[in-house]
Amino acid sequence: MTIDDDAAVRKLPMRARILAAAPDVLLRFTLTKFTMDEVARAAGIARQTIYKHFSSRDELLIAMLIEDMQVRQAPELLDVVGRHPSVENLVEIFLTELEVAAKYPLFHELLDPRTAPRAAELLFQSASIMAVREASWKPILHRYAEQGVVRSDLDLAATVRWITYQMFWLVTHPAVLTDDKAELREYVRRYILGGIVA
């Protein structure tokens, strides 16, 4: 973070200030050494101030992920999400979201093989993260169901959880299934999304 960046961060509302400072701390110290003390130091505030906004380190990490989903990832998905419902466009939404998520700088730290199990717990046990995922995917699934592209009898919350799980696996193990984009598209179309299409 540059001096100008640091000055800009200090002008933000407190919660936003903490969220702006935290990613650099995570990248610098890694997940295992990521502490509220270091975040407080980077934000130029007292440690106790952080706890007025985030009850724990995990809550702060979850907020960082949600911030990225809503501020950076969502706008990059607008074009593909807005396309006419079809199986191929559903596949494209999945693959585009996968690509966007994989570009998140903090994923290299959060999804390190040594820390990925903890990241998985954070992701799948967080009602806040799943609420954001559902807010993103449920309207897509509903629209696709109305057009007869996906099954109309789906439990949408369970379907979103399934999609999120598959995406997490592919982000954390990008070359295990295949490193060929055409093959990956076929796996997604035929198997990962195959059970939800009409």
GROMACS .gro file of C-alpha atoms in nm:
model
  198
    1MET     CA    1   0.000   0.000   0.000
    2THR     CA    2   0.145   0.339  -0.102
    3ILE     CA    3   0.145   0.654   0.112
    4ASP     CA    4  -0.140   0.792  -0.101
    5ASP     CA    5  -0.334   0.466  -0.060
    6ASP     CA    6  -0.273   0.477   0.314
    7ALA     CA    7  -0.404   0.834   0.335
    8ALA     CA    8  -0.713   0.739   0.134
    9VAL     CA    9  -0.782   0.440   0.361
   10ARG     CA   10  -0.766   0.662   0.672
   11LYS     CA   11  -1.047   0.880   0.530
   12LEU     CA   12  -1.289   0.588   0.491
   13PRO     CA   13  -1.568   0.502   0.739
   14MET     CA   14  -1.426   0.269   1.005
   15ARG     CA   15  -1.564  -0.064   0.880
   16ALA     CA   16  -1.458   0.015   0.523
   17ARG     CA   17  -1.119   0.128   0.653
   18ILE     CA   18  -1.063  -0.206   0.822
   19LEU     CA   19  -1.172  -0.398   0.512
   20ALA     CA   20  -0.942  -0.187   0.294
   21ALA     CA   21  -0.640  -0.253   0.517
   22ALA     CA   22  -0.697  -0.624   0.586
   23PRO     CA   23  -0.619  -0.778   0.242
   24ASP     CA   24  -0.264  -0.640   0.236
   25VAL     CA   25  -0.210  -0.776   0.586
   26LEU     CA   26  -0.328  -1.121   0.479
   27LEU     CA   27  -0.101  -1.119   0.174
   28ARG     CA   28   0.196  -1.000   0.379
   29PHE     CA   29   0.161  -1.228   0.681
   30THR     CA   30  -0.027  -1.532   0.537
   31LEU     CA   31  -0.342  -1.679   0.688
   32THR     CA   32  -0.163  -1.852   0.975
   33LYS     CA   33  -0.008  -1.522   1.095
   34PHE     CA   34  -0.303  -1.296   1.007
   35THR     CA   35  -0.396  -1.119   1.331
   36MET     CA   36  -0.628  -0.841   1.442
   37ASP     CA   37  -0.322  -0.663   1.584
   38GLU     CA   38  -0.161  -0.641   1.240
   39VAL     CA   39  -0.487  -0.528   1.078
   40ALA     CA   40  -0.530  -0.260   1.345
   41ARG     CA   41  -0.174  -0.141   1.286
   42ALA     CA   42  -0.229  -0.126   0.908
   43ALA     CA   43  -0.558   0.062   0.950
   44GLY     CA   44  -0.405   0.301   1.203
   45ILE     CA   45  -0.657   0.219   1.473
   46ALA     CA   46  -0.671   0.048   1.811
   47ARG     CA   47  -0.720  -0.329   1.815
   48GLN     CA   48  -1.034  -0.285   2.027
   49THR     CA   49  -1.187  -0.073   1.749
   50ILE     CA   50  -1.180  -0.370   1.512
   51TYR     CA   51  -1.383  -0.576   1.759
   52LYS     CA   52  -1.658  -0.314   1.749
   53HIS     CA   53  -1.708  -0.410   1.383
   54PHE     CA   54  -1.588  -0.772   1.365
   55SER     CA   55  -1.626  -1.013   1.655
   56SER     CA   56  -1.343  -1.242   1.542
   57ARG     CA   57  -1.071  -1.295   1.287
   58ASP     CA   58  -1.299  -1.541   1.104
   59GLU     CA   59  -1.576  -1.282   1.081
   60LEU     CA   60  -1.328  -1.036   0.928
   61LEU     CA   61  -1.208  -1.297   0.676
   62ILE     CA   62  -1.569  -1.373   0.581
   63ALA     CA   63  -1.639  -1.002   0.535
   64MET     CA   64  -1.332  -0.975   0.309
   65LEU     CA   65  -1.460  -1.259   0.090
   66ILE     CA   66  -1.810  -1.111   0.074
   67GLU     CA   67  -1.668  -0.770  -0.015
   68ASP     CA   68  -1.479  -0.924  -0.306
   69MET     CA   69  -1.784  -1.118  -0.426
   70GLN     CA   70  -2.008  -0.812  -0.422
   71VAL     CA   71  -1.769  -0.536  -0.528
   72ARG     CA   72  -1.532  -0.705  -0.772
   73GLN     CA   73  -1.681  -1.034  -0.888
   74ALA     CA   74  -2.048  -0.941  -0.936
   75PRO     CA   75  -1.986  -0.664  -1.195
   76GLU     CA   76  -1.769  -0.900  -1.402
   77LEU     CA   77  -2.061  -1.145  -1.425
   78LEU     CA   78  -2.329  -0.898  -1.540
   79ASP     CA   79  -2.286  -0.962  -1.912
   80VAL     CA   80  -2.295  -1.342  -1.899
   81VAL     CA   81  -2.577  -1.351  -1.642
   82GLY     CA   82  -2.788  -1.124  -1.862
   83ARG     CA   83  -2.778  -1.356  -2.163
   84HIS     CA   84  -3.081  -1.554  -2.277
   85PRO     CA   85  -3.123  -1.875  -2.072
   86SER     CA   86  -2.973  -2.184  -2.234
   87VAL     CA   87  -2.767  -2.478  -2.115
   88GLU     CA   88  -2.455  -2.336  -2.279
   89ASN     CA   89  -2.508  -1.997  -2.117
   90LEU     CA   90  -2.553  -2.164  -1.778
   91VAL     CA   91  -2.221  -2.339  -1.833
   92GLU     CA   92  -2.072  -2.004  -1.932
   93ILE     CA   93  -2.196  -1.841  -1.609
   94PHE     CA   94  -2.034  -2.118  -1.405
   95LEU     CA   95  -1.703  -2.100  -1.593
   96THR     CA   96  -1.693  -1.720  -1.589
   97GLU     CA   97  -1.754  -1.711  -1.215
   98LEU     CA   98  -1.486  -1.976  -1.168
   99GLU     CA   99  -1.239  -1.769  -1.369
  100VAL     CA  100  -1.325  -1.447  -1.184
  101ALA     CA  101  -1.299  -1.616  -0.842
  102ALA     CA  102  -0.962  -1.767  -0.930
  103LYS     CA  103  -0.824  -1.418  -1.000
  104TYR     CA  104  -0.898  -1.302  -0.644
  105PRO     CA  105  -0.550  -1.228  -0.502
  106LEU     CA  106  -0.641  -1.363  -0.159
  107PHE     CA  107  -0.741  -1.702  -0.299
  108HIS     CA  108  -0.374  -1.788  -0.338
  109GLU     CA  109  -0.345  -1.750   0.037
  110LEU     CA  110  -0.688  -1.868   0.152
  111LEU     CA  111  -0.679  -2.170  -0.076
  112ASP     CA  112  -0.323  -2.280  -0.012
  113PRO     CA  113  -0.333  -2.660   0.045
  114ARG     CA  114  -0.218  -2.604   0.403
  115THR     CA  115  -0.506  -2.365   0.477
  116ALA     CA  116  -0.776  -2.471   0.229
  117PRO     CA  117  -0.957  -2.698   0.479
  118ARG     CA  118  -0.999  -2.400   0.713
  119ALA     CA  119  -1.111  -2.183   0.421
  120ALA     CA  120  -1.369  -2.448   0.329
  121GLU     CA  121  -1.505  -2.444   0.683
  122LEU     CA  122  -1.532  -2.065   0.671
  123LEU     CA  123  -1.709  -2.073   0.337
  124PHE     CA  124  -1.961  -2.349   0.399
  125GLN     CA  125  -2.036  -2.274   0.764
  126SER     CA  126  -2.093  -1.904   0.705
  127ALA     CA  127  -2.460  -1.812   0.672
  128SER     CA  128  -2.350  -1.471   0.544
  129ILE     CA  129  -2.146  -1.611   0.257
  130MET     CA  130  -2.415  -1.860   0.160
  131ALA     CA  131  -2.672  -1.578   0.168
  132VAL     CA  132  -2.459  -1.383  -0.081
  133ARG     CA  133  -2.420  -1.692  -0.298
  134GLU     CA  134  -2.796  -1.751  -0.290
  135ALA     CA  135  -2.869  -1.386  -0.370
  136SER     CA  136  -2.651  -1.426  -0.678
  137TRP     CA  137  -2.756  -1.771  -0.799
  138LYS     CA  138  -3.123  -1.812  -0.699
  139PRO     CA  139  -3.250  -1.549  -0.946
  140ILE     CA  140  -3.044  -1.712  -1.221
  141LEU     CA  141  -3.181  -2.057  -1.142
  142HIS     CA  142  -3.537  -1.925  -1.113
  143ARG     CA  143  -3.515  -1.752  -1.453
  144TYR     CA  144  -3.359  -2.059  -1.614
  145ALA     CA  145  -3.631  -2.279  -1.462
  146GLU     CA  146  -3.901  -2.050  -1.603
  147GLN     CA  147  -3.746  -2.095  -1.948
  148GLY     CA  148  -3.732  -2.474  -1.907
  149VAL     CA  149  -3.352  -2.486  -1.903
  150VAL     CA  150  -3.317  -2.620  -1.548
  151ARG     CA  151  -3.554  -2.844  -1.355
  152SER     CA  152  -3.848  -2.670  -1.189
  153ASP     CA  153  -3.840  -2.902  -0.884
  154LEU     CA  154  -3.496  -2.797  -0.761
  155ASP     CA  155  -3.429  -2.706  -0.400
  156LEU     CA  156  -3.261  -2.377  -0.491
  157ALA     CA  157  -3.065  -2.340  -0.166
  158ALA     CA  158  -2.926  -2.693  -0.199
  159THR     CA  159  -2.847  -2.632  -0.566
  160VAL     CA  160  -2.654  -2.315  -0.483
  161ARG     CA  161  -2.460  -2.508  -0.219
  162TRP     CA  162  -2.380  -2.780  -0.476
  163ILE     CA  163  -2.261  -2.523  -0.731
  164THR     CA  164  -2.052  -2.346  -0.467
  165TYR     CA  165  -1.894  -2.672  -0.353
  166GLN     CA  166  -1.800  -2.772  -0.708
  167MET     CA  167  -1.660  -2.427  -0.775
  168PHE     CA  168  -1.456  -2.435  -0.453
  169TRP     CA  169  -1.311  -2.773  -0.550
  170LEU     CA  170  -1.217  -2.651  -0.897
  171VAL     CA  171  -1.063  -2.327  -0.769
  172THR     CA  172  -0.854  -2.510  -0.509
  173HIS     CA  173  -0.755  -2.792  -0.746
  174PRO     CA  174  -0.742  -2.619  -1.087
  175ALA     CA  175  -0.553  -2.887  -1.279
  176VAL     CA  176  -0.658  -3.209  -1.101
  177LEU     CA  177  -0.970  -3.278  -1.308
  178THR     CA  178  -0.821  -3.143  -1.630
  179ASP     CA  179  -0.606  -2.853  -1.744
  180ASP     CA  180  -0.781  -2.841  -2.083
  181LYS     CA  181  -1.051  -2.571  -2.109
  182ALA     CA  182  -1.263  -2.763  -2.359
  183GLU     CA  183  -1.259  -3.074  -2.138
  184LEU     CA  184  -1.346  -2.866  -1.832
  185ARG     CA  185  -1.642  -2.713  -2.015
  186GLU     CA  186  -1.766  -3.062  -2.099
  187TYR     CA  187  -1.726  -3.182  -1.740
  188VAL     CA  188  -1.923  -2.880  -1.617
  189ARG     CA  189  -2.196  -2.919  -1.879
  190ARG     CA  190  -2.236  -3.295  -1.859
  191TYR     CA  191  -2.166  -3.373  -1.494
  192ILE     CA  192  -2.148  -3.073  -1.259
  193LEU     CA  193  -2.458  -2.906  -1.402
  194GLY     CA  194  -2.600  -3.217  -1.566
  195GLY     CA  195  -2.815  -3.302  -1.266
  196ILE     CA  196  -2.995  -2.969  -1.260
  197VAL     CA  197  -3.074  -2.915  -1.628
  198ALA     CA  198  -3.420  -3.009  -1.754
   0.00000   0.00000   0.00000
